[in-house]
Amino acid sequence: MEVVIAPAEELALLAADHIDKLLRRKPDAVLGLATGSSPLKVYDELARRHTEEGLSFAQARGFMLDEYVGLPADHPERYRNVIEKEIASRVGWAPEQVQGPDGLAEDLEEACVRYEQAIVDAGGVDVQILGIGTDGHIAFNEPGSSLASRTRIKTLTAQTREDNARFFDGDLDKVPVHCLTQGLGTIMSARHLVLLATGKQKAEAVHQLVEGPVSAMWPATIMQMHQHATVLIDDAAASRLQLADYYRQTYATKPAWQGL
Ligand code: GLP
């Protein structure tokens, strides 16, 4: 696991640079897309490069991590619509180039199986962008999630619903109770994981992710078992790390030829 500690703007540039290089090397790359505020600066930078520098997403595809169950198709907080607004529409993606779990399906279990198959059919995810919840969840894999789980229905914790109420006029009752989410096993199948986290409220989750024991109580800790995981964090999110100085030194002396 590589840990990079830098200001938020720099982290976003690092992630965008990495995706830029991937797309130029492999134009039909498959990108794993996260919602939440953590990846927004990365999406802004990718959109800028698309518009100003001709970075092409024409052959690329995107797969979302998760979706609320039951939000109406036109609801602005439906993750499909959030991804459309934050990235897909800005890089010229047609609707069929981006897929997510169908939270409006009549048969939710079948929708989950279909989604897993769609990812496999696309050849798997090349780079999966991730954020992390304050309780250590990635996508919507809440504490207690099977470390081998695949896409399935989950119940959101009270903590996650409170964290996300800000997107629903601060009204907890408007936050859905259920979601469909890629499982931890699904996420682990991606070839490269890039997690972004900023702010003090993420410090404990980041400490557990990087330095805690692998445990379903802190689902993101499964990333310690991935061969290629990159954790991009600012000083505040790094504030509880025991080996922060070592990570800083490692990054400062990183060979120039080595990308993320
Ligand atoms: C939601 C999303 C996660 C995201 C998390 C953190 O729960 N399902 O994918 O990582 O929020 O969000 P933020 O980046 O806004 O802190």
PDB file of C-alpha atoms and ligand atoms in Angstrom:
ATOM      1  CA  MET A   1       0.000   0.000   0.000  1.00  0.00           C
ATOM      2  CA  GLU A   2       1.377   3.413  -0.927  1.00  0.00           C
ATOM      3  CA  VAL A   3       0.429   6.360   1.276  1.00  0.00           C
ATOM      4  CA  VAL A   4       0.878   9.869  -0.115  1.00  0.00           C
ATOM      5  CA  ILE A   5       0.386  12.830   2.236  1.00  0.00           C
ATOM      6  CA  ALA A   6      -0.061  16.148   0.408  1.00  0.00           C
ATOM      7  CA  PRO A   7      -2.447  19.112   0.122  1.00  0.00           C
ATOM      8  CA  ALA A   8      -5.860  18.222  -1.355  1.00  0.00           C
ATOM      9  CA  GLU A   9      -5.221  20.067  -4.648  1.00  0.00           C
ATOM     10  CA  GLU A  10      -1.997  18.132  -5.195  1.00  0.00           C
ATOM     11  CA  LEU A  11      -3.718  14.805  -4.433  1.00  0.00           C
ATOM     12  CA  ALA A  12      -6.387  15.512  -7.028  1.00  0.00           C
ATOM     13  CA  LEU A  13      -3.720  16.341  -9.604  1.00  0.00           C
ATOM     14  CA  LEU A  14      -1.853  13.113  -8.833  1.00  0.00           C
ATOM     15  CA  ALA A  15      -4.995  11.025  -9.334  1.00  0.00           C
ATOM     16  CA  ALA A  16      -5.993  12.928 -12.492  1.00  0.00           C
ATOM     17  CA  ASP A  17      -2.452  12.599 -13.915  1.00  0.00           C
ATOM     18  CA  HIS A  18      -2.570   8.889 -13.317  1.00  0.00           C
ATOM     19  CA  ILE A  19      -5.927   8.496 -15.093  1.00  0.00           C
ATOM     20  CA  ASP A  20      -4.738  10.777 -17.896  1.00  0.00           C
ATOM     21  CA  LYS A  21      -1.693   8.533 -18.486  1.00  0.00           C
ATOM     22  CA  LEU A  22      -3.851   5.418 -18.337  1.00  0.00           C
ATOM     23  CA  LEU A  23      -6.303   6.781 -20.935  1.00  0.00           C
ATOM     24  CA  ARG A  24      -3.498   7.770 -23.301  1.00  0.00           C
ATOM     25  CA  ARG A  25      -1.927   4.314 -22.955  1.00  0.00           C
ATOM     26  CA  LYS A  26      -5.222   2.407 -22.981  1.00  0.00           C
ATOM     27  CA  PRO A  27      -8.017   4.515 -24.529  1.00  0.00           C
ATOM     28  CA  ASP A  28     -10.665   1.876 -23.735  1.00  0.00           C
ATOM     29  CA  ALA A  29      -9.794   1.792 -20.038  1.00  0.00           C
ATOM     30  CA  VAL A  30     -12.472   0.936 -17.498  1.00  0.00           C
ATOM     31  CA  LEU A  31     -12.719   3.487 -14.678  1.00  0.00           C
ATOM     32  CA  GLY A  32     -14.351   2.788 -11.332  1.00  0.00           C
ATOM     33  CA  LEU A  33     -16.268   5.867 -10.202  1.00  0.00           C
ATOM     34  CA  ALA A  34     -17.022   6.923  -6.636  1.00  0.00           C
ATOM     35  CA  THR A  35     -19.567   9.463  -5.481  1.00  0.00           C
ATOM     36  CA  GLY A  36     -19.176  11.662  -2.404  1.00  0.00           C
ATOM     37  CA  SER A  37     -17.134  14.822  -2.106  1.00  0.00           C
ATOM     38  CA  SER A  38     -13.686  13.172  -2.014  1.00  0.00           C
ATOM     39  CA  PRO A  39     -13.231  12.616  -5.788  1.00  0.00           C
ATOM     40  CA  LEU A  40     -14.805  15.897  -6.928  1.00  0.00           C
ATOM     41  CA  LYS A  41     -11.512  17.750  -7.485  1.00  0.00           C
ATOM     42  CA  VAL A  42     -10.261  14.796  -9.536  1.00  0.00           C
ATOM     43  CA  TYR A  43     -13.376  14.940 -11.710  1.00  0.00           C
ATOM     44  CA  ASP A  44     -12.953  18.717 -12.108  1.00  0.00           C
ATOM     45  CA  GLU A  45      -9.391  18.223 -13.316  1.00  0.00           C
ATOM     46  CA  LEU A  46     -10.333  15.413 -15.705  1.00  0.00           C
ATOM     47  CA  ALA A  47     -13.144  17.542 -17.137  1.00  0.00           C
ATOM     48  CA  ARG A  48     -10.715  20.442 -17.599  1.00  0.00           C
ATOM     49  CA  ARG A  49      -8.226  18.215 -19.398  1.00  0.00           C
ATOM     50  CA  HIS A  50     -10.993  16.850 -21.603  1.00  0.00           C
ATOM     51  CA  THR A  51     -12.098  20.358 -22.600  1.00  0.00           C
ATOM     52  CA  GLU A  52      -8.756  22.132 -22.758  1.00  0.00           C
ATOM     53  CA  GLU A  53      -6.231  19.413 -23.552  1.00  0.00           C
ATOM     54  CA  GLY A  54      -8.225  16.947 -25.634  1.00  0.00           C
ATOM     55  CA  LEU A  55      -8.091  14.107 -23.113  1.00  0.00           C
ATOM     56  CA  SER A  56     -10.442  11.600 -24.725  1.00  0.00           C
ATOM     57  CA  PHE A  57     -12.915   9.415 -22.863  1.00  0.00           C
ATOM     58  CA  ALA A  58     -14.559   8.306 -26.133  1.00  0.00           C
ATOM     59  CA  GLN A  59     -13.646   4.631 -25.810  1.00  0.00           C
ATOM     60  CA  ALA A  60     -13.466   4.491 -22.029  1.00  0.00           C
ATOM     61  CA  ARG A  61     -16.181   3.242 -19.732  1.00  0.00           C
ATOM     62  CA  GLY A  62     -17.208   3.911 -16.168  1.00  0.00           C
ATOM     63  CA  PHE A  63     -18.676   1.672 -13.480  1.00  0.00           C
ATOM     64  CA  MET A  64     -20.171   3.142 -10.350  1.00  0.00           C
ATOM     65  CA  LEU A  65     -19.596   1.736  -6.884  1.00  0.00           C
ATOM     66  CA  ASP A  66     -23.062   1.976  -5.450  1.00  0.00           C
ATOM     67  CA  GLU A  67     -26.592   3.365  -5.611  1.00  0.00           C
ATOM     68  CA  TYR A  68     -29.440   4.177  -3.261  1.00  0.00           C
ATOM     69  CA  VAL A  69     -32.454   1.897  -3.470  1.00  0.00           C
ATOM     70  CA  GLY A  70     -35.727   3.481  -4.458  1.00  0.00           C
ATOM     71  CA  LEU A  71     -34.791   7.094  -5.220  1.00  0.00           C
ATOM     72  CA  PRO A  72     -36.869   8.277  -8.199  1.00  0.00           C
ATOM     73  CA  ALA A  73     -35.066   8.277 -11.571  1.00  0.00           C
ATOM     74  CA  ASP A  74     -34.908  12.087 -11.655  1.00  0.00           C
ATOM     75  CA  HIS A  75     -33.848  12.585  -8.019  1.00  0.00           C
ATOM     76  CA  PRO A  76     -30.731  14.808  -7.970  1.00  0.00           C
ATOM     77  CA  GLU A  77     -29.081  12.679  -5.256  1.00  0.00           C
ATOM     78  CA  ARG A  78     -29.553   9.415  -7.111  1.00  0.00           C
ATOM     79  CA  TYR A  79     -25.929   8.402  -7.626  1.00  0.00           C
ATOM     80  CA  ARG A  80     -26.479   7.809 -11.349  1.00  0.00           C
ATOM     81  CA  ASN A  81     -27.507  11.461 -11.652  1.00  0.00           C
ATOM     82  CA  VAL A  82     -24.675  12.676  -9.421  1.00  0.00           C
ATOM     83  CA  ILE A  83     -22.106  10.856 -11.581  1.00  0.00           C
ATOM     84  CA  GLU A  84     -23.764  12.202 -14.734  1.00  0.00           C
ATOM     85  CA  LYS A  85     -23.464  15.750 -13.411  1.00  0.00           C
ATOM     86  CA  GLU A  86     -20.009  15.548 -11.809  1.00  0.00           C
ATOM     87  CA  ILE A  87     -18.126  13.625 -14.485  1.00  0.00           C
ATOM     88  CA  ALA A  88     -19.995  11.779 -17.275  1.00  0.00           C
ATOM     89  CA  SER A  89     -21.599  14.801 -18.962  1.00  0.00           C
ATOM     90  CA  ARG A  90     -18.376  16.805 -18.635  1.00  0.00           C
ATOM     91  CA  VAL A  91     -16.146  14.302 -20.446  1.00  0.00           C
ATOM     92  CA  GLY A  92     -18.558  13.542 -23.277  1.00  0.00           C
ATOM     93  CA  TRP A  93     -19.685  10.132 -22.046  1.00  0.00           C
ATOM     94  CA  ALA A  94     -22.883   8.774 -23.589  1.00  0.00           C
ATOM     95  CA  PRO A  95     -25.292   7.261 -21.034  1.00  0.00           C
ATOM     96  CA  GLU A  96     -24.441   3.682 -22.054  1.00  0.00           C
ATOM     97  CA  GLN A  97     -20.747   4.253 -21.329  1.00  0.00           C
ATOM     98  CA  VAL A  98     -21.475   4.518 -17.615  1.00  0.00           C
ATOM     99  CA  GLN A  99     -23.186   1.837 -15.588  1.00  0.00           C
ATOM    100  CA  GLY A 100     -24.259   1.526 -11.997  1.00  0.00           C
ATOM    101  CA  PRO A 101     -26.255  -0.914  -9.910  1.00  0.00           C
ATOM    102  CA  ASP A 102     -29.976  -0.434 -10.648  1.00  0.00           C
ATOM    103  CA  GLY A 103     -31.564   0.757  -7.421  1.00  0.00           C
ATOM    104  CA  LEU A 104     -34.943   0.936  -9.139  1.00  0.00           C
ATOM    105  CA  ALA A 105     -34.979  -2.671 -10.403  1.00  0.00           C
ATOM    106  CA  GLU A 106     -37.991  -4.770  -9.488  1.00  0.00           C
ATOM    107  CA  ASP A 107     -35.710  -7.698  -8.763  1.00  0.00           C
ATOM    108  CA  LEU A 108     -32.812  -6.171  -6.852  1.00  0.00           C
ATOM    109  CA  GLU A 109     -30.925  -9.427  -6.395  1.00  0.00           C
ATOM    110  CA  GLU A 110     -31.007 -10.095 -10.103  1.00  0.00           C
ATOM    111  CA  ALA A 111     -29.847  -6.515 -10.769  1.00  0.00           C
ATOM    112  CA  CYS A 112     -26.809  -7.163  -8.552  1.00  0.00           C
ATOM    113  CA  VAL A 113     -25.898 -10.363 -10.417  1.00  0.00           C
ATOM    114  CA  ARG A 114     -26.319  -8.524 -13.734  1.00  0.00           C
ATOM    115  CA  TYR A 115     -24.056  -5.731 -12.535  1.00  0.00           C
ATOM    116  CA  GLU A 116     -21.275  -8.096 -11.494  1.00  0.00           C
ATOM    117  CA  GLN A 117     -21.477  -9.706 -14.941  1.00  0.00           C
ATOM    118  CA  ALA A 118     -21.365  -6.326 -16.707  1.00  0.00           C
ATOM    119  CA  ILE A 119     -18.083  -5.508 -14.954  1.00  0.00           C
ATOM    120  CA  VAL A 120     -16.627  -8.889 -15.918  1.00  0.00           C
ATOM    121  CA  ASP A 121     -17.836  -8.481 -19.526  1.00  0.00           C
ATOM    122  CA  ALA A 122     -16.083  -5.099 -19.702  1.00  0.00           C
ATOM    123  CA  GLY A 123     -12.814  -6.799 -18.761  1.00  0.00           C
ATOM    124  CA  GLY A 124     -12.744  -5.601 -15.140  1.00  0.00           C
ATOM    125  CA  VAL A 125     -11.947  -2.212 -13.652  1.00  0.00           C
ATOM    126  CA  ASP A 126      -8.494  -0.746 -14.394  1.00  0.00           C
ATOM    127  CA  VAL A 127      -8.505   2.001 -11.762  1.00  0.00           C
ATOM    128  CA  GLN A 128     -11.068   2.219  -8.993  1.00  0.00           C
ATOM    129  CA  ILE A 129     -11.433   5.651  -7.368  1.00  0.00           C
ATOM    130  CA  LEU A 130     -12.593   5.418  -3.753  1.00  0.00           C
ATOM    131  CA  GLY A 131     -13.560   7.637  -0.857  1.00  0.00           C
ATOM    132  CA  ILE A 132     -13.979   6.415   2.705  1.00  0.00           C
ATOM    133  CA  GLY A 133     -16.788   6.897   5.199  1.00  0.00           C
ATOM    134  CA  THR A 134     -16.077   8.041   8.753  1.00  0.00           C
ATOM    135  CA  ASP A 135     -16.922   4.502   9.916  1.00  0.00           C
ATOM    136  CA  GLY A 136     -14.411   3.008   7.478  1.00  0.00           C
ATOM    137  CA  HIS A 137     -16.847   1.969   4.777  1.00  0.00           C
ATOM    138  CA  ILE A 138     -15.864   1.936   1.116  1.00  0.00           C
ATOM    139  CA  ALA A 139     -18.643   2.164  -1.452  1.00  0.00           C
ATOM    140  CA  PHE A 140     -21.513   1.307   0.919  1.00  0.00           C
ATOM    141  CA  ASN A 141     -19.849  -1.689   2.569  1.00  0.00           C
ATOM    142  CA  GLU A 142     -20.716  -0.882   6.138  1.00  0.00           C
ATOM    143  CA  PRO A 143     -18.949  -2.350   9.204  1.00  0.00           C
ATOM    144  CA  GLY A 144     -19.630  -6.077   9.390  1.00  0.00           C
ATOM    145  CA  SER A 145     -19.590  -6.503   5.605  1.00  0.00           C
ATOM    146  CA  SER A 146     -18.158  -9.767   4.371  1.00  0.00           C
ATOM    147  CA  LEU A 147     -14.603  -9.183   3.228  1.00  0.00           C
ATOM    148  CA  ALA A 148     -15.411 -11.396   0.213  1.00  0.00           C
ATOM    149  CA  SER A 149     -18.776  -9.802  -0.625  1.00  0.00           C
ATOM    150  CA  ARG A 150     -20.012  -9.103  -4.154  1.00  0.00           C
ATOM    151  CA  THR A 151     -22.635  -6.577  -5.308  1.00  0.00           C
ATOM    152  CA  ARG A 152     -25.701  -6.849  -3.067  1.00  0.00           C
ATOM    153  CA  ILE A 153     -28.299  -4.939  -1.069  1.00  0.00           C
ATOM    154  CA  LYS A 154     -27.142  -3.359   2.189  1.00  0.00           C
ATOM    155  CA  THR A 155     -28.765  -1.394   5.004  1.00  0.00           C
ATOM    156  CA  LEU A 156     -27.062   1.929   5.710  1.00  0.00           C
ATOM    157  CA  THR A 157     -25.856   2.585   9.248  1.00  0.00           C
ATOM    158  CA  ALA A 158     -27.271   5.479  11.275  1.00  0.00           C
ATOM    159  CA  GLN A 159     -23.814   7.118  11.027  1.00  0.00           C
ATOM    160  CA  THR A 160     -23.744   6.993   7.207  1.00  0.00           C
ATOM    161  CA  ARG A 161     -27.305   8.265   6.947  1.00  0.00           C
ATOM    162  CA  GLU A 162     -26.399  11.155   9.266  1.00  0.00           C
ATOM    163  CA  ASP A 163     -23.220  11.884   7.261  1.00  0.00           C
ATOM    164  CA  ASN A 164     -25.208  11.907   4.015  1.00  0.00           C
ATOM    165  CA  ALA A 165     -28.222  13.863   5.314  1.00  0.00           C
ATOM    166  CA  ARG A 166     -26.463  17.043   4.152  1.00  0.00           C
ATOM    167  CA  PHE A 167     -27.313  16.005   0.594  1.00  0.00           C
ATOM    168  CA  PHE A 168     -30.998  15.653   1.534  1.00  0.00           C
ATOM    169  CA  ASP A 169     -31.696  19.122   2.985  1.00  0.00           C
ATOM    170  CA  GLY A 170     -30.284  17.914   6.314  1.00  0.00           C
ATOM    171  CA  ASP A 171     -33.407  15.768   6.725  1.00  0.00           C
ATOM    172  CA  LEU A 172     -32.490  12.275   7.961  1.00  0.00           C
ATOM    173  CA  ASP A 173     -35.927  10.940   7.021  1.00  0.00           C
ATOM    174  CA  LYS A 174     -35.229  11.678   3.356  1.00  0.00           C
ATOM    175  CA  VAL A 175     -32.029   9.565   3.306  1.00  0.00           C
ATOM    176  CA  PRO A 176     -32.774   6.096   1.913  1.00  0.00           C
ATOM    177  CA  VAL A 177     -32.326   3.152   4.268  1.00  0.00           C
ATOM    178  CA  HIS A 178     -31.112   0.674   1.637  1.00  0.00           C
ATOM    179  CA  CYS A 179     -28.546   0.713  -1.123  1.00  0.00           C
ATOM    180  CA  LEU A 180     -26.975  -1.582  -3.689  1.00  0.00           C
ATOM    181  CA  THR A 181     -23.212  -1.662  -3.481  1.00  0.00           C
ATOM    182  CA  GLN A 182     -20.287  -3.404  -5.071  1.00  0.00           C
ATOM    183  CA  GLY A 183     -18.956  -5.810  -2.477  1.00  0.00           C
ATOM    184  CA  LEU A 184     -15.495  -5.693  -0.959  1.00  0.00           C
ATOM    185  CA  GLY A 185     -14.631  -8.703  -3.135  1.00  0.00           C
ATOM    186  CA  THR A 186     -15.847  -6.819  -6.207  1.00  0.00           C
ATOM    187  CA  ILE A 187     -13.743  -3.774  -5.348  1.00  0.00           C
ATOM    188  CA  MET A 188     -10.726  -5.985  -4.663  1.00  0.00           C
ATOM    189  CA  SER A 189     -11.033  -7.385  -8.203  1.00  0.00           C
ATOM    190  CA  ALA A 190     -10.132  -3.975  -9.662  1.00  0.00           C
ATOM    191  CA  ARG A 191      -6.533  -3.853 -10.847  1.00  0.00           C
ATOM    192  CA  HIS A 192      -5.628  -0.653  -8.966  1.00  0.00           C
ATOM    193  CA  LEU A 193      -7.351   1.044  -6.040  1.00  0.00           C
ATOM    194  CA  VAL A 194      -6.908   4.792  -5.496  1.00  0.00           C
ATOM    195  CA  LEU A 195      -8.514   6.119  -2.309  1.00  0.00           C
ATOM    196  CA  LEU A 196      -8.774   9.822  -1.516  1.00  0.00           C
ATOM    197  CA  ALA A 197      -9.508  11.205   1.942  1.00  0.00           C
ATOM    198  CA  THR A 198      -9.189  14.680   3.404  1.00  0.00           C
ATOM    199  CA  GLY A 199     -10.091  16.300   6.709  1.00  0.00           C
ATOM    200  CA  LYS A 200      -9.806  15.413  10.376  1.00  0.00           C
ATOM    201  CA  GLN A 201     -13.128  13.582  10.404  1.00  0.00           C
ATOM    202  CA  LYS A 202     -11.479  10.871   8.272  1.00  0.00           C
ATOM    203  CA  ALA A 203      -8.355  10.511  10.457  1.00  0.00           C
ATOM    204  CA  GLU A 204      -9.501   7.504  12.489  1.00  0.00           C
ATOM    205  CA  ALA A 205     -10.859   5.639   9.439  1.00  0.00           C
ATOM    206  CA  VAL A 206      -7.593   6.315   7.569  1.00  0.00           C
ATOM    207  CA  HIS A 207      -5.527   5.139  10.565  1.00  0.00           C
ATOM    208  CA  GLN A 208      -7.513   1.886  10.652  1.00  0.00           C
ATOM    209  CA  LEU A 209      -7.343   1.486   6.858  1.00  0.00           C
ATOM    210  CA  VAL A 210      -3.563   1.814   6.735  1.00  0.00           C
ATOM    211  CA  GLU A 211      -2.398   0.578  10.123  1.00  0.00           C
ATOM    212  CA  GLY A 212      -5.247  -1.305  11.773  1.00  0.00           C
ATOM    213  CA  PRO A 213      -5.822  -5.055  11.734  1.00  0.00           C
ATOM    214  CA  VAL A 214      -7.782  -6.329   8.718  1.00  0.00           C
ATOM    215  CA  SER A 215     -11.317  -6.574  10.009  1.00  0.00           C
ATOM    216  CA  ALA A 216     -14.901  -6.393   8.809  1.00  0.00           C
ATOM    217  CA  MET A 217     -15.393  -3.774  11.551  1.00  0.00           C
ATOM    218  CA  TRP A 218     -13.333  -1.374   9.383  1.00  0.00           C
ATOM    219  CA  PRO A 219     -14.206  -2.599   5.885  1.00  0.00           C
ATOM    220  CA  ALA A 220     -11.592  -0.476   4.083  1.00  0.00           C
ATOM    221  CA  THR A 221      -8.838  -2.480   5.845  1.00  0.00           C
ATOM    222  CA  ILE A 222      -9.337  -5.191   3.189  1.00  0.00           C
ATOM    223  CA  MET A 223      -7.316  -2.879   0.944  1.00  0.00           C
ATOM    224  CA  GLN A 224      -4.214  -4.014   2.832  1.00  0.00           C
ATOM    225  CA  MET A 225      -4.639  -7.296   0.944  1.00  0.00           C
ATOM    226  CA  HIS A 226      -4.570  -5.598  -2.490  1.00  0.00           C
ATOM    227  CA  GLN A 227      -1.360  -5.732  -4.517  1.00  0.00           C
ATOM    228  CA  HIS A 228      -1.786  -2.211  -5.845  1.00  0.00           C
ATOM    229  CA  ALA A 229      -3.505   0.197  -3.495  1.00  0.00           C
ATOM    230  CA  THR A 230      -2.762   3.921  -3.292  1.00  0.00           C
ATOM    231  CA  VAL A 231      -4.004   6.082  -0.418  1.00  0.00           C
ATOM    232  CA  LEU A 232      -3.998   9.825  -1.105  1.00  0.00           C
ATOM    233  CA  ILE A 233      -4.575  11.909   2.042  1.00  0.00           C
ATOM    234  CA  ASP A 234      -4.047  15.414   3.367  1.00  0.00           C
ATOM    235  CA  ASP A 235      -2.329  16.318   6.649  1.00  0.00           C
ATOM    236  CA  ALA A 236      -5.581  16.313   8.622  1.00  0.00           C
ATOM    237  CA  ALA A 237      -6.632  12.859   7.422  1.00  0.00           C
ATOM    238  CA  ALA A 238      -3.071  11.652   8.141  1.00  0.00           C
ATOM    239  CA  SER A 239      -3.036  13.104  11.658  1.00  0.00           C
ATOM    240  CA  ARG A 240      -3.550   9.773  13.438  1.00  0.00           C
ATOM    241  CA  LEU A 241      -1.062   7.722  11.432  1.00  0.00           C
ATOM    242  CA  GLN A 242       1.732   6.196  13.509  1.00  0.00           C
ATOM    243  CA  LEU A 243       4.119   5.997  10.566  1.00  0.00           C
ATOM    244  CA  ALA A 244       3.256   9.335   8.940  1.00  0.00           C
ATOM    245  CA  ASP A 245       6.925  10.427   8.902  1.00  0.00           C
ATOM    246  CA  TYR A 246       7.919   7.242   7.110  1.00  0.00           C
ATOM    247  CA  TYR A 247       5.196   7.691   4.462  1.00  0.00           C
ATOM    248  CA  ARG A 248       6.323  11.304   3.918  1.00  0.00           C
ATOM    249  CA  GLN A 249       9.960  10.258   3.605  1.00  0.00           C
ATOM    250  CA  THR A 250       9.076   7.416   1.233  1.00  0.00           C
ATOM    251  CA  TYR A 251       7.132   9.735  -1.038  1.00  0.00           C
ATOM    252  CA  ALA A 252       9.833  12.442  -0.940  1.00  0.00           C
ATOM    253  CA  THR A 253      12.447   9.922  -2.087  1.00  0.00           C
ATOM    254  CA  LYS A 254      10.244   8.088  -4.570  1.00  0.00           C
ATOM    255  CA  PRO A 255      12.050   7.282  -7.833  1.00  0.00           C
ATOM    256  CA  ALA A 256      10.935   9.710 -10.550  1.00  0.00           C
ATOM    257  CA  TRP A 257      10.166   6.894 -13.009  1.00  0.00           C
ATOM    258  CA  GLN A 258       7.678   5.273 -10.674  1.00  0.00           C
ATOM    259  CA  GLY A 259       4.071   6.350 -11.147  1.00  0.00           C
ATOM    260  CA  LEU A 260       1.296   5.776  -8.652  1.00  0.00           C
TER     261      LEU A 260
HETATM  262  C1  GLP B   1     -20.822   7.654   0.632  1.00  0.00           C
HETATM  263  C2  GLP B   1     -20.406   6.873  -0.615  1.00  0.00           C
HETATM  264  C3  GLP B   1     -18.967   6.421  -0.548  1.00  0.00           C
HETATM  265  C4  GLP B   1     -18.084   7.590  -0.149  1.00  0.00           C
HETATM  266  C5  GLP B   1     -18.503   8.095   1.213  1.00  0.00           C
HETATM  267  C6  GLP B   1     -17.632   9.252   1.704  1.00  0.00           C
HETATM  268  O1  GLP B   1     -21.197   6.839   1.680  1.00  0.00           O
HETATM  269  N1  GLP B   1     -21.236   5.734  -0.841  1.00  0.00           N
HETATM  270  O2  GLP B   1     -18.561   5.906  -1.797  1.00  0.00           O
HETATM  271  O3  GLP B   1     -16.751   7.192  -0.123  1.00  0.00           O
HETATM  272  O4  GLP B   1     -19.844   8.554   1.093  1.00  0.00           O
HETATM  273  O5  GLP B   1     -18.099  10.457   1.164  1.00  0.00           O
HETATM  274  P1  GLP B   1     -17.282  11.788   1.130  1.00  0.00           P
HETATM  275  O6  GLP B   1     -16.246  11.610   0.080  1.00  0.00           O
HETATM  276  O7  GLP B   1     -18.285  12.835   0.758  1.00  0.00           O
HETATM  277  O8  GLP B   1     -16.705  11.999   2.480  1.00  0.00           O
END
